[in-house]
Amino acid sequence: MHTFKDFYRNKVTLSFDDHPFARHPKHVWVICLYGDQWLLTRHKDRGLEFPGGKVEDKERPEDAAVREVWEETGGVTESIVYIGQYIVAGKGGTIVKNVYMAIVQDLIPQKTYYETHGPILLETIPKNVKHRASYSFIMKDDVLPRCLHYVNTHIRN
């Protein structure tokens, strides 16, 4: 387990174990690859981030992850793998979020991307995301580098 502070100084605990905080979390975050590029979205308010959002009533978290990738990027998910889970002890309550890795096989243009401006493809994720105004706060804590390290050492090789 890894414990650290997020962008807003809330306590975050990240684990790569099997659902250590909740069997049915209410949020998902999806690290996406499309070919050899990272697939992100540009949130209308927050900036660049990987797709994610809330799990709807009676929806499985992995189904929510696939849906969020589709809605926010037009990405058709070929495969999805659970990476880990993190919990944020915030001032307004506690949030538990599953993290997934998705391989996207196709990008289909959409009439709407809901709360985002659609897909963004990047060759690399900058190491100094924390200091870049164009990136969402979601990308500015230790969840991103630790999950990317996990993906690169356990899934992509």
CSV table of N, CA and C in Angstrom, one decimal, residues 30-103:
chain,number,residue,atom,x,y,z
A,30,VAL,N,-9.5,5.1,-15.9
A,30,VAL,CA,-9.0,4.1,-16.9
A,30,VAL,C,-7.8,4.6,-17.6
A,31,ILE,N,-6.7,4.0,-17.5
A,31,ILE,CA,-5.5,4.3,-18.2
A,31,ILE,C,-5.6,3.6,-19.5
A,32,CYS,N,-5.6,4.4,-20.6
A,32,CYS,CA,-5.9,3.8,-22.0
A,32,CYS,C,-4.7,3.9,-22.9
A,33,LEU,N,-4.5,2.8,-23.7
A,33,LEU,CA,-3.6,2.8,-24.8
A,33,LEU,C,-4.3,2.6,-26.1
A,34,TYR,N,-4.0,3.4,-27.1
A,34,TYR,CA,-4.5,3.2,-28.4
A,34,TYR,C,-3.3,3.1,-29.3
A,35,GLY,N,-3.1,1.8,-29.8
A,35,GLY,CA,-1.8,1.6,-30.5
A,35,GLY,C,-0.7,1.8,-29.6
A,36,ASP,N,0.3,2.6,-30.0
A,36,ASP,CA,1.4,2.9,-29.1
A,36,ASP,C,1.3,4.3,-28.4
A,37,GLN,N,0.1,4.8,-28.4
A,37,GLN,CA,-0.1,6.1,-27.8
A,37,GLN,C,-1.1,6.0,-26.6
A,38,TRP,N,-0.9,6.9,-25.6
A,38,TRP,CA,-1.8,7.0,-24.5
A,38,TRP,C,-3.0,7.8,-25.0
A,39,LEU,N,-4.2,7.3,-24.6
A,39,LEU,CA,-5.5,8.0,-24.9
A,39,LEU,C,-6.0,8.7,-23.7
A,40,LEU,N,-6.1,10.0,-23.7
A,40,LEU,CA,-6.7,10.8,-22.7
A,40,LEU,C,-7.9,11.5,-23.2
A,41,THR,N,-8.5,12.3,-22.4
A,41,THR,CA,-9.5,13.2,-22.8
A,41,THR,C,-9.3,14.6,-22.2
A,42,ARG,N,-9.9,15.6,-22.8
A,42,ARG,CA,-9.7,17.0,-22.2
A,42,ARG,C,-11.0,17.3,-21.6
A,43,HIS,N,-11.0,17.2,-20.2
A,43,HIS,CA,-12.2,17.6,-19.5
A,43,HIS,C,-12.5,19.1,-19.6
A,44,LYS,N,-13.7,19.5,-19.8
A,44,LYS,CA,-14.1,20.9,-20.0
A,44,LYS,C,-13.6,21.8,-18.9
A,45,ASP,N,-13.6,21.4,-17.7
A,45,ASP,CA,-13.1,22.2,-16.6
A,45,ASP,C,-11.8,21.9,-16.0
A,46,ARG,N,-11.4,20.6,-16.0
A,46,ARG,CA,-10.2,20.2,-15.3
A,46,ARG,C,-9.0,20.1,-16.2
A,47,GLY,N,-9.1,19.9,-17.5
A,47,GLY,CA,-7.9,19.7,-18.3
A,47,GLY,C,-7.7,18.3,-18.7
A,48,LEU,N,-6.5,17.9,-19.1
A,48,LEU,CA,-6.2,16.6,-19.6
A,48,LEU,C,-6.2,15.6,-18.5
A,49,GLU,N,-6.8,14.4,-18.8
A,49,GLU,CA,-6.9,13.3,-17.9
A,49,GLU,C,-7.3,12.1,-18.6
A,50,PHE,N,-7.0,10.9,-17.9
A,50,PHE,CA,-7.5,9.7,-18.4
A,50,PHE,C,-9.0,9.6,-18.2
A,51,PRO,N,-9.8,8.9,-19.0
A,51,PRO,CA,-11.2,8.8,-18.8
A,51,PRO,C,-11.6,8.2,-17.4
A,52,GLY,N,-12.7,8.5,-17.0
A,52,GLY,CA,-13.2,8.0,-15.7
A,52,GLY,C,-14.5,8.6,-15.3
A,53,GLY,N,-15.0,8.1,-14.2
A,53,GLY,CA,-16.3,8.7,-13.7
A,53,GLY,C,-17.0,7.8,-12.7
A,54,LYS,N,-18.2,8.0,-12.6
A,54,LYS,CA,-19.1,7.3,-11.6
A,54,LYS,C,-19.6,6.0,-12.1
A,55,VAL,N,-19.8,5.0,-11.3
A,55,VAL,CA,-20.4,3.8,-11.6
A,55,VAL,C,-21.9,4.0,-11.4
A,56,GLU,N,-22.7,3.7,-12.4
A,56,GLU,CA,-24.2,3.9,-12.3
A,56,GLU,C,-24.8,2.8,-11.5
A,57,ASP,N,-26.0,3.0,-11.0
A,57,ASP,CA,-26.8,2.0,-10.3
A,57,ASP,C,-26.9,0.7,-11.1
A,58,LYS,N,-26.6,-0.4,-10.4
A,58,LYS,CA,-26.7,-1.7,-11.0
A,58,LYS,C,-25.7,-2.0,-12.1
A,59,GLU,N,-24.6,-1.1,-12.2
A,59,GLU,CA,-23.6,-1.3,-13.2
A,59,GLU,C,-22.3,-1.8,-12.5
A,60,ARG,N,-21.7,-2.8,-13.2
A,60,ARG,CA,-20.4,-3.3,-12.6
A,60,ARG,C,-19.3,-2.2,-12.9
A,61,PRO,N,-18.3,-2.1,-12.0
A,61,PRO,CA,-17.3,-1.1,-12.2
A,61,PRO,C,-16.5,-1.3,-13.6
A,62,GLU,N,-16.2,-2.5,-14.0
A,62,GLU,CA,-15.6,-2.7,-15.3
A,62,GLU,C,-16.4,-2.3,-16.4
A,63,ASP,N,-17.7,-2.4,-16.3
A,63,ASP,CA,-18.7,-2.0,-17.4
A,63,ASP,C,-18.7,-0.4,-17.4
A,64,ALA,N,-18.6,0.2,-16.2
A,64,ALA,CA,-18.6,1.6,-16.1
A,64,ALA,C,-17.3,2.2,-16.8
A,65,ALA,N,-16.2,1.4,-16.5
A,65,ALA,CA,-14.9,1.8,-17.1
A,65,ALA,C,-15.0,1.8,-18.7
A,66,VAL,N,-15.5,0.8,-19.2
A,66,VAL,CA,-15.7,0.7,-20.7
A,66,VAL,C,-16.6,1.8,-21.2
A,67,ARG,N,-17.7,2.0,-20.5
A,67,ARG,CA,-18.6,3.1,-20.9
A,67,ARG,C,-18.0,4.5,-20.8
A,68,GLU,N,-17.2,4.7,-19.8
A,68,GLU,CA,-16.6,6.1,-19.6
A,68,GLU,C,-15.6,6.3,-20.8
A,69,VAL,N,-14.8,5.3,-21.1
A,69,VAL,CA,-13.9,5.4,-22.3
A,69,VAL,C,-14.6,5.7,-23.5
A,70,TRP,N,-15.8,5.0,-23.8
A,70,TRP,CA,-16.6,5.3,-25.0
A,70,TRP,C,-17.1,6.7,-24.9
A,71,GLU,N,-17.8,7.1,-23.8
A,71,GLU,CA,-18.4,8.4,-23.8
A,71,GLU,C,-17.4,9.6,-23.9
A,72,GLU,N,-16.3,9.4,-23.2
A,72,GLU,CA,-15.4,10.6,-23.2
A,72,GLU,C,-14.3,10.6,-24.3
A,73,THR,N,-14.2,9.5,-25.0
A,73,THR,CA,-13.2,9.5,-26.1
A,73,THR,C,-13.7,8.9,-27.4
A,74,GLY,N,-14.8,8.2,-27.4
A,74,GLY,CA,-15.2,7.5,-28.6
A,74,GLY,C,-14.4,6.2,-28.8
A,75,GLY,N,-13.7,5.8,-27.7
A,75,GLY,CA,-12.8,4.6,-27.8
A,75,GLY,C,-13.6,3.3,-27.6
A,76,VAL,N,-13.3,2.4,-28.5
A,76,VAL,CA,-13.9,1.0,-28.4
A,76,VAL,C,-12.9,0.2,-27.7
A,77,THR,N,-13.2,-0.3,-26.5
A,77,THR,CA,-12.3,-1.1,-25.7
A,77,THR,C,-12.2,-2.5,-26.2
A,78,GLU,N,-11.0,-2.9,-26.4
A,78,GLU,CA,-10.7,-4.3,-26.9
A,78,GLU,C,-10.5,-5.2,-25.6
A,79,SER,N,-9.8,-4.7,-24.6
A,79,SER,CA,-9.6,-5.4,-23.4
A,79,SER,C,-9.4,-4.5,-22.3
A,80,ILE,N,-9.7,-4.9,-21.1
A,80,ILE,CA,-9.6,-4.1,-19.9
A,80,ILE,C,-9.2,-5.0,-18.7
A,81,VAL,N,-8.2,-4.5,-17.9
A,81,VAL,CA,-7.6,-5.2,-16.8
A,81,VAL,C,-7.7,-4.3,-15.6
A,82,TYR,N,-8.1,-4.9,-14.5
A,82,TYR,CA,-8.1,-4.3,-13.2
A,82,TYR,C,-6.6,-4.1,-12.8
A,83,ILE,N,-6.2,-2.9,-12.3
A,83,ILE,CA,-4.9,-2.6,-11.9
A,83,ILE,C,-4.8,-2.5,-10.4
A,84,GLY,N,-5.7,-1.7,-9.8
A,84,GLY,CA,-5.7,-1.5,-8.4
A,84,GLY,C,-6.9,-0.6,-8.0
A,85,GLN,N,-6.8,-0.2,-6.7
A,85,GLN,CA,-7.9,0.6,-6.2
A,85,GLN,C,-7.3,1.6,-5.2
A,86,TYR,N,-7.9,2.8,-5.2
A,86,TYR,CA,-7.4,3.8,-4.2
A,86,TYR,C,-8.6,4.5,-3.5
A,87,ILE,N,-8.3,5.0,-2.3
A,87,ILE,CA,-9.3,5.6,-1.5
A,87,ILE,C,-8.8,7.0,-1.2
A,88,VAL,N,-9.7,8.0,-1.3
A,88,VAL,CA,-9.4,9.4,-1.0
A,88,VAL,C,-10.2,9.8,0.2
A,89,ALA,N,-9.6,10.1,1.3
A,89,ALA,CA,-10.3,10.6,2.5
A,89,ALA,C,-10.3,12.1,2.4
A,90,GLY,N,-11.4,12.6,1.7
A,90,GLY,CA,-11.5,14.0,1.5
A,90,GLY,C,-12.3,14.7,2.5
A,91,LYS,N,-12.3,16.1,2.4
A,91,LYS,CA,-13.1,16.9,3.4
A,91,LYS,C,-14.6,16.7,3.2
A,92,GLY,N,-15.0,16.4,2.0
A,92,GLY,CA,-16.4,16.2,1.7
A,92,GLY,C,-16.9,14.8,1.7
A,93,GLY,N,-16.0,13.8,2.1
A,93,GLY,CA,-16.3,12.4,2.2
A,93,GLY,C,-15.2,11.6,1.6
A,94,THR,N,-15.5,10.3,1.6
A,94,THR,CA,-14.5,9.3,1.1
A,94,THR,C,-14.9,8.8,-0.2
A,95,ILE,N,-13.9,8.7,-1.1
A,95,ILE,CA,-14.2,8.2,-2.5
A,95,ILE,C,-13.3,7.0,-2.7
A,96,VAL,N,-13.9,5.9,-3.2
A,96,VAL,CA,-13.1,4.7,-3.6
A,96,VAL,C,-13.2,4.5,-5.1
A,97,LYS,N,-12.0,4.3,-5.7
A,97,LYS,CA,-12.0,4.3,-7.2
A,97,LYS,C,-11.2,3.1,-7.6
A,98,ASN,N,-11.7,2.3,-8.6
A,98,ASN,CA,-11.0,1.3,-9.2
A,98,ASN,C,-10.2,1.9,-10.4
A,99,VAL,N,-8.9,1.4,-10.6
A,99,VAL,CA,-8.1,1.8,-11.7
A,99,VAL,C,-8.0,0.6,-12.6
A,100,TYR,N,-8.2,0.9,-13.9
A,100,TYR,CA,-8.1,-0.1,-15.0
A,100,TYR,C,-7.1,0.3,-16.0
A,101,MET,N,-6.6,-0.7,-16.8
A,101,MET,CA,-5.8,-0.4,-18.0
A,101,MET,C,-6.7,-1.0,-19.1
A,102,ALA,N,-6.9,-0.1,-20.1
A,102,ALA,CA,-7.7,-0.5,-21.3
A,102,ALA,C,-6.9,-0.4,-22.6
A,103,ILE,N,-7.0,-1.4,-23.4
A,103,ILE,CA,-6.5,-1.4,-24.8
A,103,ILE,C,-7.7,-1.0,-25.6
